[in-house]
Amino acid sequence: MRGILLWCATNPWLAAHVPTWSFARRAVKRFMPGEDFDSALKAAQESKPKGIGALFTQLGENITDLAEAAEVVQHFEMVLAKAAAAGVDPVVSVKPTHLGLDLDPKVTLANLQRLAGAAEKAKGWLWVDMEGSAYTEATLELYEAVRKNHEHVGIAIQAYLYRTARDIGRLMPIQPTIRLVKGAYAEPLEKAFPAKRDVDANYLALSTFMLPEVQRGKLRLVLGTHDLPMISRITQFARAIEIDRSQVEVNMLYGIQSEALAKLAAEGHTTRQLIAYGPAWYGWYLRRLAERPANVLFVARQMFG
Ligand code: FDA
């Protein structure tokens, strides 16, 4: 089922047609408060009293025209300024192929540098999402280049890839900020652990390797997961080595495990929900369905009213 859904995520015909179907538009609302930034901002303001911070992402990937990338940069600059003015964390997350990585890596780097500058000016943060493994190396190189000039910039790293332990070691000298996720794309056997239990084991191993570095102030680590037993094991280890709860940050996606996230916030962890918005939700939404095929039943319920 996961494979079929991830195949559907990259199918151009489905990408063009599914977003026009009303039941699909109804179903996507579970993970997305609305298609415009104002809906995302409103959702962030509603979560703030629960101690949950925000992380905004305008959906989009694999653009085919650099003019579009320029518009994406302007949009995120607006988001950073508007969120800061509204008293909400000016934190954004962006995919390199949304900034032009398929077309021109140099322009993509310039776009990221500009956004990192805007995030710093707003006293916020810029996150670089990690896409499929065809982009891993280029994304790491972009991150290394941006990190040279900017401190408030982080990168997502995927526990399902065999290469990830080595990549973390490679990033350590630049004192990175890392969001550890399990990984959401269809990957070949020779690049990624096919079995979920191995991905989970690697997630645990990578976090326990990184936590002592967090304690030494050499790394900022964010757990990007909804896996509550995993979060509990990692936070237990963090406590055992005397890392303050506020330094173990947990980020989740809007609409998933919200109550558990509020509980973690109440316990003193830094928490954040990633609020996605925008009309280009198709591929992103299909990856959410693939993460939990039971979600397809929810879509079916929307279909049959
Ligand atoms: P796991 O799949 O084990 O799920 C744990 C539990 O969470 C499940 O049992 C279920 O109850 C619940 N759950 C998980 N996904 C759900 C869903 N879609 N709907 C309903 N319930 C669900 N990936 C990537 O490749 N690059 C990236 O840049 C990012 N960025 C990112 C940011 C943030 C803040 C998060 C939370 C996630 C990402 N991801 C990502 C996605 C990530 O790689 C992964 O696919 C999902 O988080 C699902 O895996 P879990 O870690 O939640 O564990």
mmCIF file of C-alpha atoms and ligand atoms in Angstrom:
data_model
loop_
_atom_site.group_PDB
_atom_site.id
_atom_site.type_symbol
_atom_site.label_atom_id
_atom_site.label_comp_id
_atom_site.label_asym_id
_atom_site.label_seq_id
_atom_site.Cartn_x
_atom_site.Cartn_y
_atom_site.Cartn_z
ATOM 1 C CA MET A 1 0.000 0.000 0.000
ATOM 2 C CA ARG A 2 2.850 2.388 0.921
ATOM 3 C CA GLY A 3 4.505 1.698 -2.450
ATOM 4 C CA ILE A 4 1.276 2.303 -4.400
ATOM 5 C CA LEU A 5 0.596 5.570 -2.580
ATOM 6 C CA LEU A 6 4.171 6.794 -3.110
ATOM 7 C CA TRP A 7 3.872 5.887 -6.811
ATOM 8 C CA CYS A 8 0.615 7.879 -6.984
ATOM 9 C CA ALA A 9 2.450 10.817 -5.314
ATOM 10 C CA THR A 10 4.663 11.234 -8.395
ATOM 11 C CA ASN A 11 2.045 10.493 -11.089
ATOM 12 C CA PRO A 12 1.472 13.670 -13.192
ATOM 13 C CA TRP A 13 -2.088 12.768 -14.278
ATOM 14 C CA LEU A 14 -3.232 12.205 -10.709
ATOM 15 C CA ALA A 15 -1.377 15.342 -9.565
ATOM 16 C CA ALA A 16 -3.322 17.387 -12.120
ATOM 17 C CA HIS A 17 -6.740 15.863 -11.405
ATOM 18 C CA VAL A 18 -7.047 14.760 -7.756
ATOM 19 C CA PRO A 19 -6.812 18.321 -6.300
ATOM 20 C CA THR A 20 -9.957 19.244 -8.272
ATOM 21 C CA TRP A 21 -12.047 16.482 -6.640
ATOM 22 C CA SER A 22 -14.127 17.816 -3.777
ATOM 23 C CA PHE A 23 -13.840 14.744 -1.518
ATOM 24 C CA ALA A 24 -10.032 14.961 -1.797
ATOM 25 C CA ARG A 25 -10.150 18.653 -0.871
ATOM 26 C CA ARG A 26 -12.291 17.787 2.138
ATOM 27 C CA ALA A 27 -9.927 14.991 3.206
ATOM 28 C CA VAL A 28 -6.761 17.097 3.006
ATOM 29 C CA LYS A 29 -8.177 19.554 5.559
ATOM 30 C CA ARG A 30 -7.288 17.026 8.248
ATOM 31 C CA PHE A 31 -3.605 17.839 7.721
ATOM 32 C CA MET A 32 -3.890 21.412 6.471
ATOM 33 C CA PRO A 33 -5.937 24.217 8.035
ATOM 34 C CA GLY A 34 -6.357 25.900 4.625
ATOM 35 C CA GLU A 35 -4.667 26.672 1.340
ATOM 36 C CA ASP A 36 -3.567 30.228 2.232
ATOM 37 C CA PHE A 37 -1.009 31.523 4.723
ATOM 38 C CA ASP A 38 -3.636 33.368 6.769
ATOM 39 C CA SER A 39 -5.304 30.028 7.629
ATOM 40 C CA ALA A 40 -1.913 28.663 8.711
ATOM 41 C CA LEU A 41 -1.232 31.759 10.814
ATOM 42 C CA LYS A 42 -4.626 31.449 12.495
ATOM 43 C CA ALA A 43 -3.903 27.780 13.330
ATOM 44 C CA ALA A 44 -0.520 28.795 14.784
ATOM 45 C CA GLN A 45 -2.161 31.482 16.935
ATOM 46 C CA GLU A 46 -4.676 28.932 18.240
ATOM 47 C CA SER A 47 -1.900 26.508 19.290
ATOM 48 C CA LYS A 48 0.294 29.136 20.941
ATOM 49 C CA PRO A 49 -1.572 29.149 24.301
ATOM 50 C CA LYS A 50 -0.871 25.393 24.545
ATOM 51 C CA GLY A 51 2.859 26.125 24.342
ATOM 52 C CA ILE A 52 3.126 24.764 20.797
ATOM 53 C CA GLY A 53 5.234 26.816 18.415
ATOM 54 C CA ALA A 54 4.838 27.004 14.653
ATOM 55 C CA LEU A 55 6.800 26.056 11.594
ATOM 56 C CA PHE A 56 5.300 27.168 8.281
ATOM 57 C CA THR A 57 5.726 25.601 4.890
ATOM 58 C CA GLN A 58 4.163 26.655 1.633
ATOM 59 C CA LEU A 59 3.771 23.417 -0.288
ATOM 60 C CA GLY A 60 5.508 23.021 -3.617
ATOM 61 C CA GLU A 61 8.369 21.074 -5.172
ATOM 62 C CA ASN A 62 10.162 20.408 -8.460
ATOM 63 C CA ILE A 63 9.344 23.761 -10.025
ATOM 64 C CA THR A 64 10.112 24.102 -13.728
ATOM 65 C CA ASP A 65 10.717 27.841 -14.013
ATOM 66 C CA LEU A 66 13.175 29.927 -11.964
ATOM 67 C CA ALA A 67 10.745 32.854 -11.952
ATOM 68 C CA GLU A 68 8.567 30.669 -9.737
ATOM 69 C CA ALA A 69 11.483 30.238 -7.297
ATOM 70 C CA ALA A 70 11.787 34.032 -7.013
ATOM 71 C CA GLU A 71 8.094 34.198 -6.097
ATOM 72 C CA VAL A 72 8.592 31.443 -3.499
ATOM 73 C CA VAL A 73 11.432 33.445 -1.897
ATOM 74 C CA GLN A 74 9.271 36.575 -1.774
ATOM 75 C CA HIS A 75 6.424 34.567 -0.294
ATOM 76 C CA PHE A 76 8.575 33.141 2.514
ATOM 77 C CA GLU A 77 9.986 36.615 3.229
ATOM 78 C CA MET A 78 6.413 37.831 3.635
ATOM 79 C CA VAL A 79 5.627 34.859 5.920
ATOM 80 C CA LEU A 80 8.637 35.564 8.159
ATOM 81 C CA ALA A 81 7.725 39.234 8.516
ATOM 82 C CA LYS A 82 3.998 38.639 8.986
ATOM 83 C CA ALA A 83 4.455 35.847 11.539
ATOM 84 C CA ALA A 84 6.884 37.975 13.569
ATOM 85 C CA ALA A 85 4.465 40.924 13.483
ATOM 86 C CA ALA A 86 1.638 38.638 14.660
ATOM 87 C CA GLY A 87 3.695 37.401 17.621
ATOM 88 C CA VAL A 88 4.091 33.904 16.166
ATOM 89 C CA ASP A 89 7.460 32.176 15.676
ATOM 90 C CA PRO A 90 8.906 33.260 12.325
ATOM 91 C CA VAL A 91 10.107 29.795 11.403
ATOM 92 C CA VAL A 92 9.791 28.389 7.883
ATOM 93 C CA SER A 93 10.670 25.132 6.183
ATOM 94 C CA VAL A 94 11.455 24.934 2.491
ATOM 95 C CA LYS A 95 12.243 22.261 -0.078
ATOM 96 C CA PRO A 96 15.316 22.892 -2.246
ATOM 97 C CA THR A 97 13.446 21.851 -5.419
ATOM 98 C CA HIS A 98 10.837 24.512 -4.585
ATOM 99 C CA LEU A 99 13.686 27.042 -4.786
ATOM 100 C CA GLY A 100 14.978 25.727 -8.119
ATOM 101 C CA LEU A 101 17.378 22.844 -7.344
ATOM 102 C CA ASP A 102 16.338 20.909 -10.490
ATOM 103 C CA LEU A 103 17.177 23.956 -12.608
ATOM 104 C CA ASP A 104 20.171 25.769 -11.124
ATOM 105 C CA PRO A 105 21.955 24.893 -7.855
ATOM 106 C CA LYS A 106 23.703 28.299 -7.745
ATOM 107 C CA VAL A 107 20.407 30.186 -7.917
ATOM 108 C CA THR A 108 18.992 27.790 -5.296
ATOM 109 C CA LEU A 109 21.902 28.604 -2.989
ATOM 110 C CA ALA A 110 21.390 32.344 -3.502
ATOM 111 C CA ASN A 111 17.688 31.873 -2.714
ATOM 112 C CA LEU A 112 18.492 29.965 0.473
ATOM 113 C CA GLN A 113 21.072 32.563 1.550
ATOM 114 C CA ARG A 114 18.467 35.277 1.086
ATOM 115 C CA LEU A 115 15.884 33.384 3.120
ATOM 116 C CA ALA A 116 18.394 32.575 5.866
ATOM 117 C CA GLY A 117 19.159 36.313 6.088
ATOM 118 C CA ALA A 118 15.442 37.129 6.265
ATOM 119 C CA ALA A 119 14.905 34.489 8.979
ATOM 120 C CA GLU A 120 17.739 35.923 11.051
ATOM 121 C CA LYS A 121 16.423 39.452 10.613
ATOM 122 C CA ALA A 122 13.020 38.310 11.886
ATOM 123 C CA LYS A 123 14.764 36.493 14.792
ATOM 124 C CA GLY A 124 13.416 33.238 13.434
ATOM 125 C CA TRP A 125 14.767 30.174 11.754
ATOM 126 C CA LEU A 126 15.062 28.654 8.275
ATOM 127 C CA TRP A 127 14.740 24.885 7.831
ATOM 128 C CA VAL A 128 15.833 23.018 4.729
ATOM 129 C CA ASP A 129 13.633 19.958 4.107
ATOM 130 C CA MET A 130 15.173 16.756 2.784
ATOM 131 C CA GLU A 131 13.600 15.305 -0.348
ATOM 132 C CA GLY A 132 14.216 11.995 -2.192
ATOM 133 C CA SER A 133 17.726 10.498 -2.193
ATOM 134 C CA ALA A 134 18.510 11.944 -5.652
ATOM 135 C CA TYR A 135 18.811 15.284 -3.817
ATOM 136 C CA THR A 136 20.563 14.243 -0.587
ATOM 137 C CA GLU A 137 24.104 15.170 -1.576
ATOM 138 C CA ALA A 138 23.103 18.474 -3.218
ATOM 139 C CA THR A 139 20.966 19.408 -0.209
ATOM 140 C CA LEU A 140 23.803 18.711 2.234
ATOM 141 C CA GLU A 141 26.130 20.858 0.116
ATOM 142 C CA LEU A 142 23.574 23.683 0.070
ATOM 143 C CA TYR A 143 23.223 23.446 3.838
ATOM 144 C CA GLU A 144 26.978 23.496 4.404
ATOM 145 C CA ALA A 145 27.285 26.601 2.216
ATOM 146 C CA VAL A 146 24.419 28.489 3.907
ATOM 147 C CA ARG A 147 25.570 27.479 7.390
ATOM 148 C CA LYS A 148 28.921 29.218 6.740
ATOM 149 C CA ASN A 149 27.161 32.604 6.784
ATOM 150 C CA HIS A 150 24.101 31.927 8.909
ATOM 151 C CA GLU A 151 23.499 30.372 12.289
ATOM 152 C CA HIS A 152 19.709 30.144 12.295
ATOM 153 C CA VAL A 153 19.415 27.454 9.681
ATOM 154 C CA GLY A 154 18.648 23.755 10.083
ATOM 155 C CA ILE A 155 18.414 20.671 7.892
ATOM 156 C CA ALA A 156 16.184 17.588 7.906
ATOM 157 C CA ILE A 157 18.059 14.277 7.951
ATOM 158 C CA GLN A 158 16.396 10.926 7.212
ATOM 159 C CA ALA A 159 16.977 7.864 9.414
ATOM 160 C CA TYR A 160 15.917 5.439 6.636
ATOM 161 C CA LEU A 161 19.035 6.149 4.543
ATOM 162 C CA TYR A 162 22.110 3.973 5.129
ATOM 163 C CA ARG A 163 24.342 7.001 4.570
ATOM 164 C CA THR A 164 22.829 9.128 7.342
ATOM 165 C CA ALA A 165 25.213 8.233 10.195
ATOM 166 C CA ARG A 166 28.118 9.300 7.966
ATOM 167 C CA ASP A 167 26.303 12.501 6.922
ATOM 168 C CA ILE A 168 25.766 13.499 10.547
ATOM 169 C CA GLY A 169 29.483 12.980 11.226
ATOM 170 C CA ARG A 170 30.274 15.125 8.210
ATOM 171 C CA LEU A 171 28.052 17.961 9.464
ATOM 172 C CA MET A 172 29.372 17.956 13.032
ATOM 173 C CA PRO A 173 32.283 20.381 12.415
ATOM 174 C CA ILE A 174 29.836 23.128 11.342
ATOM 175 C CA GLN A 175 27.721 22.785 14.532
ATOM 176 C CA PRO A 176 24.549 21.913 12.671
ATOM 177 C CA THR A 177 20.907 22.129 13.586
ATOM 178 C CA ILE A 178 19.338 18.800 12.658
ATOM 179 C CA ARG A 179 15.710 17.709 12.412
ATOM 180 C CA LEU A 180 15.834 13.932 12.547
ATOM 181 C CA VAL A 181 12.958 12.346 10.590
ATOM 182 C CA LYS A 182 12.380 8.761 9.478
ATOM 183 C CA GLY A 183 12.003 9.636 5.769
ATOM 184 C CA ALA A 184 8.936 9.924 3.559
ATOM 185 C CA TYR A 185 9.961 8.987 -0.016
ATOM 186 C CA ALA A 186 10.063 5.754 -2.040
ATOM 187 C CA GLU A 187 13.701 4.668 -1.903
ATOM 188 C CA PRO A 188 15.505 1.703 -3.493
ATOM 189 C CA LEU A 189 16.786 -1.188 -1.392
ATOM 190 C CA GLU A 190 20.405 -0.206 -1.950
ATOM 191 C CA LYS A 191 19.895 3.240 -0.390
ATOM 192 C CA ALA A 192 17.434 2.834 2.468
ATOM 193 C CA PHE A 193 16.424 0.307 5.119
ATOM 194 C CA PRO A 194 13.324 -1.374 3.683
ATOM 195 C CA ALA A 195 11.985 -2.606 7.048
ATOM 196 C CA LYS A 196 10.342 -0.143 9.399
ATOM 197 C CA ARG A 197 11.875 -1.813 12.465
ATOM 198 C CA ASP A 198 15.370 -1.101 11.044
ATOM 199 C CA VAL A 199 14.440 2.530 10.341
ATOM 200 C CA ASP A 200 13.200 2.826 13.923
ATOM 201 C CA ALA A 201 16.391 1.230 15.271
ATOM 202 C CA ASN A 202 18.505 3.644 13.240
ATOM 203 C CA TYR A 203 16.407 6.599 14.441
ATOM 204 C CA LEU A 204 17.067 5.611 18.039
ATOM 205 C CA ALA A 205 20.768 4.967 17.427
ATOM 206 C CA LEU A 206 21.266 8.291 15.604
ATOM 207 C CA SER A 207 19.505 10.291 18.301
ATOM 208 C CA THR A 208 21.400 8.675 21.128
ATOM 209 C CA PHE A 209 24.616 9.383 19.224
ATOM 210 C CA MET A 210 23.632 13.052 18.797
ATOM 211 C CA LEU A 211 22.318 13.811 22.302
ATOM 212 C CA PRO A 212 25.754 13.965 23.982
ATOM 213 C CA GLU A 213 26.705 16.505 21.290
ATOM 214 C CA VAL A 214 23.596 18.505 22.205
ATOM 215 C CA GLN A 215 24.796 18.458 25.805
ATOM 216 C CA ARG A 216 28.216 19.758 24.705
ATOM 217 C CA GLY A 217 26.511 22.585 22.798
ATOM 218 C CA LYS A 218 27.833 21.309 19.455
ATOM 219 C CA LEU A 219 24.476 20.532 17.904
ATOM 220 C CA ARG A 220 20.814 21.488 18.068
ATOM 221 C CA LEU A 221 18.597 18.427 17.646
ATOM 222 C CA VAL A 222 14.909 18.389 16.803
ATOM 223 C CA LEU A 223 12.947 15.137 16.765
ATOM 224 C CA GLY A 224 10.581 15.305 13.773
ATOM 225 C CA THR A 225 8.355 12.352 14.561
ATOM 226 C CA HIS A 226 4.940 11.306 15.885
ATOM 227 C CA ASP A 227 6.338 8.071 17.308
ATOM 228 C CA LEU A 228 5.451 8.490 20.979
ATOM 229 C CA PRO A 229 7.231 5.381 22.350
ATOM 230 C CA MET A 230 10.360 6.488 20.446
ATOM 231 C CA ILE A 231 10.102 10.049 21.840
ATOM 232 C CA SER A 232 9.721 8.626 25.318
ATOM 233 C CA ARG A 233 12.854 6.441 25.004
ATOM 234 C CA ILE A 234 14.911 9.327 23.646
ATOM 235 C CA THR A 235 13.749 11.823 26.272
ATOM 236 C CA GLN A 236 14.473 9.247 28.985
ATOM 237 C CA PHE A 237 18.043 8.945 27.700
ATOM 238 C CA ALA A 238 18.314 12.743 27.519
ATOM 239 C CA ARG A 239 17.227 13.038 31.142
ATOM 240 C CA ALA A 240 19.729 10.384 32.175
ATOM 241 C CA ILE A 241 22.572 12.438 30.728
ATOM 242 C CA GLU A 242 21.143 15.628 32.242
ATOM 243 C CA ILE A 243 19.989 17.467 29.166
ATOM 244 C CA ASP A 244 17.345 20.064 29.946
ATOM 245 C CA ARG A 245 13.880 19.187 28.597
ATOM 246 C CA SER A 246 13.693 22.466 26.689
ATOM 247 C CA GLN A 247 16.697 21.288 24.652
ATOM 248 C CA VAL A 248 14.869 18.187 23.447
ATOM 249 C CA GLU A 249 12.601 19.732 20.860
ATOM 250 C CA VAL A 250 9.802 17.738 19.247
ATOM 251 C CA ASN A 251 8.168 18.751 15.973
ATOM 252 C CA MET A 252 5.069 17.128 14.516
ATOM 253 C CA LEU A 253 2.809 17.737 11.549
ATOM 254 C CA TYR A 254 -0.377 19.750 12.015
ATOM 255 C CA GLY A 255 -3.335 17.455 12.687
ATOM 256 C CA ILE A 256 -1.335 14.440 13.906
ATOM 257 C CA GLN A 257 -0.915 13.575 17.621
ATOM 258 C CA SER A 258 -1.774 17.180 18.611
ATOM 259 C CA GLU A 259 -2.781 16.236 22.159
ATOM 260 C CA ALA A 260 0.462 14.353 22.750
ATOM 261 C CA LEU A 261 2.398 17.368 21.457
ATOM 262 C CA ALA A 262 0.563 19.666 23.887
ATOM 263 C CA LYS A 263 1.415 17.224 26.710
ATOM 264 C CA LEU A 264 5.102 17.300 25.767
ATOM 265 C CA ALA A 265 4.937 21.118 25.783
ATOM 266 C CA ALA A 266 3.345 21.076 29.247
ATOM 267 C CA GLU A 267 6.172 18.819 30.459
ATOM 268 C CA GLY A 268 8.724 21.453 29.421
ATOM 269 C CA HIS A 269 9.828 20.285 25.985
ATOM 270 C CA THR A 270 10.136 22.786 23.198
ATOM 271 C CA THR A 271 7.473 21.800 20.675
ATOM 272 C CA ARG A 272 6.428 22.952 17.259
ATOM 273 C CA GLN A 273 3.882 21.908 14.680
ATOM 274 C CA LEU A 274 4.633 22.076 11.003
ATOM 275 C CA ILE A 275 1.722 23.840 9.340
ATOM 276 C CA ALA A 276 1.596 23.262 5.605
ATOM 277 C CA TYR A 277 -0.572 25.255 3.230
ATOM 278 C CA GLY A 278 -0.898 26.123 -0.437
ATOM 279 C CA PRO A 279 -2.664 24.709 -3.471
ATOM 280 C CA ALA A 280 0.234 22.370 -4.419
ATOM 281 C CA TRP A 281 -0.656 19.828 -1.731
ATOM 282 C CA TYR A 282 -1.076 16.684 -3.823
ATOM 283 C CA GLY A 283 2.377 14.981 -3.568
ATOM 284 C CA TRP A 284 2.806 16.036 0.049
ATOM 285 C CA TYR A 285 -0.639 14.713 0.970
ATOM 286 C CA LEU A 286 -0.043 11.366 -0.706
ATOM 287 C CA ARG A 287 3.148 10.973 1.343
ATOM 288 C CA ARG A 288 1.052 11.560 4.489
ATOM 289 C CA LEU A 289 -1.345 8.807 3.387
ATOM 290 C CA ALA A 290 1.595 6.488 2.716
ATOM 291 C CA GLU A 291 2.883 7.040 6.242
ATOM 292 C CA ARG A 292 -0.286 5.554 7.613
ATOM 293 C CA PRO A 293 -2.324 3.665 5.013
ATOM 294 C CA ALA A 294 -5.249 3.602 7.481
ATOM 295 C CA ASN A 295 -5.616 7.268 6.480
ATOM 296 C CA VAL A 296 -6.979 6.023 3.148
ATOM 297 C CA LEU A 297 -10.095 4.864 5.020
ATOM 298 C CA PHE A 298 -10.566 8.453 6.145
ATOM 299 C CA VAL A 299 -10.360 9.587 2.495
ATOM 300 C CA ALA A 300 -12.875 6.889 1.535
ATOM 301 C CA ARG A 301 -15.262 8.174 4.189
ATOM 302 C CA GLN A 302 -15.004 11.677 2.671
ATOM 303 C CA MET A 303 -15.677 10.164 -0.752
ATOM 304 C CA PHE A 304 -18.891 8.483 0.363
ATOM 305 C CA GLY A 305 -20.010 11.474 2.408
HETATM 306 P P1 FDA B 1 5.849 6.347 12.342
HETATM 307 O O1 FDA B 1 5.612 6.211 10.878
HETATM 308 O O2 FDA B 1 6.423 5.190 13.075
HETATM 309 O O3 FDA B 1 4.513 6.799 13.021
HETATM 310 C C1 FDA B 1 4.357 6.830 14.413
HETATM 311 C C2 FDA B 1 2.880 7.007 14.725
HETATM 312 O O4 FDA B 1 2.506 8.332 14.355
HETATM 313 C C3 FDA B 1 1.952 6.089 13.918
HETATM 314 O O5 FDA B 1 1.677 4.904 14.570
HETATM 315 C C4 FDA B 1 0.734 6.942 13.735
HETATM 316 O O6 FDA B 1 -0.103 6.773 14.858
HETATM 317 C C5 FDA B 1 1.251 8.349 13.708
HETATM 318 N N1 FDA B 1 1.396 8.849 12.334
HETATM 319 C C6 FDA B 1 2.543 8.943 11.612
HETATM 320 N N2 FDA B 1 2.295 9.481 10.398
HETATM 321 C C7 FDA B 1 0.969 9.695 10.358
HETATM 322 C C8 FDA B 1 0.095 10.212 9.364
HETATM 323 N N3 FDA B 1 0.536 10.635 8.175
HETATM 324 N N4 FDA B 1 -1.216 10.298 9.652
HETATM 325 C C9 FDA B 1 -1.702 9.896 10.857
HETATM 326 N N5 FDA B 1 -0.925 9.392 11.834
HETATM 327 C C10 FDA B 1 0.386 9.288 11.587
HETATM 328 N N6 FDA B 1 10.278 13.523 5.769
HETATM 329 C C11 FDA B 1 11.237 13.714 4.836
HETATM 330 O O7 FDA B 1 11.579 12.788 4.091
HETATM 331 N N7 FDA B 1 11.835 14.955 4.714
HETATM 332 C C12 FDA B 1 11.515 15.998 5.536
HETATM 333 O O8 FDA B 1 12.078 17.093 5.391
HETATM 334 C C13 FDA B 1 10.525 15.783 6.530
HETATM 335 N N8 FDA B 1 10.148 16.789 7.390
HETATM 336 C C14 FDA B 1 9.336 16.501 8.446
HETATM 337 C C15 FDA B 1 9.084 17.468 9.414
HETATM 338 C C16 FDA B 1 8.318 17.156 10.529
HETATM 339 C C17 FDA B 1 8.095 18.204 11.586
HETATM 340 C C18 FDA B 1 7.757 15.848 10.666
HETATM 341 C C19 FDA B 1 6.939 15.492 11.855
HETATM 342 C C20 FDA B 1 7.954 14.911 9.683
HETATM 343 C C21 FDA B 1 8.725 15.213 8.567
HETATM 344 N N9 FDA B 1 8.940 14.264 7.570
HETATM 345 C C22 FDA B 1 9.904 14.503 6.614
HETATM 346 C C23 FDA B 1 8.130 13.016 7.526
HETATM 347 C C24 FDA B 1 8.834 11.837 8.183
HETATM 348 O O9 FDA B 1 9.925 11.430 7.420
HETATM 349 C C25 FDA B 1 7.887 10.636 8.357
HETATM 350 O O10 FDA B 1 7.474 10.201 7.098
HETATM 351 C C26 FDA B 1 6.648 10.932 9.193
HETATM 352 O O11 FDA B 1 6.946 11.740 10.275
HETATM 353 C C27 FDA B 1 6.019 9.621 9.715
HETATM 354 O O12 FDA B 1 6.911 8.928 10.524
HETATM 355 P P2 FDA B 1 6.947 9.013 12.134
HETATM 356 O O13 FDA B 1 8.305 9.424 12.510
HETATM 357 O O14 FDA B 1 5.865 9.887 12.608
HETATM 358 O O15 FDA B 1 6.827 7.538 12.636
#
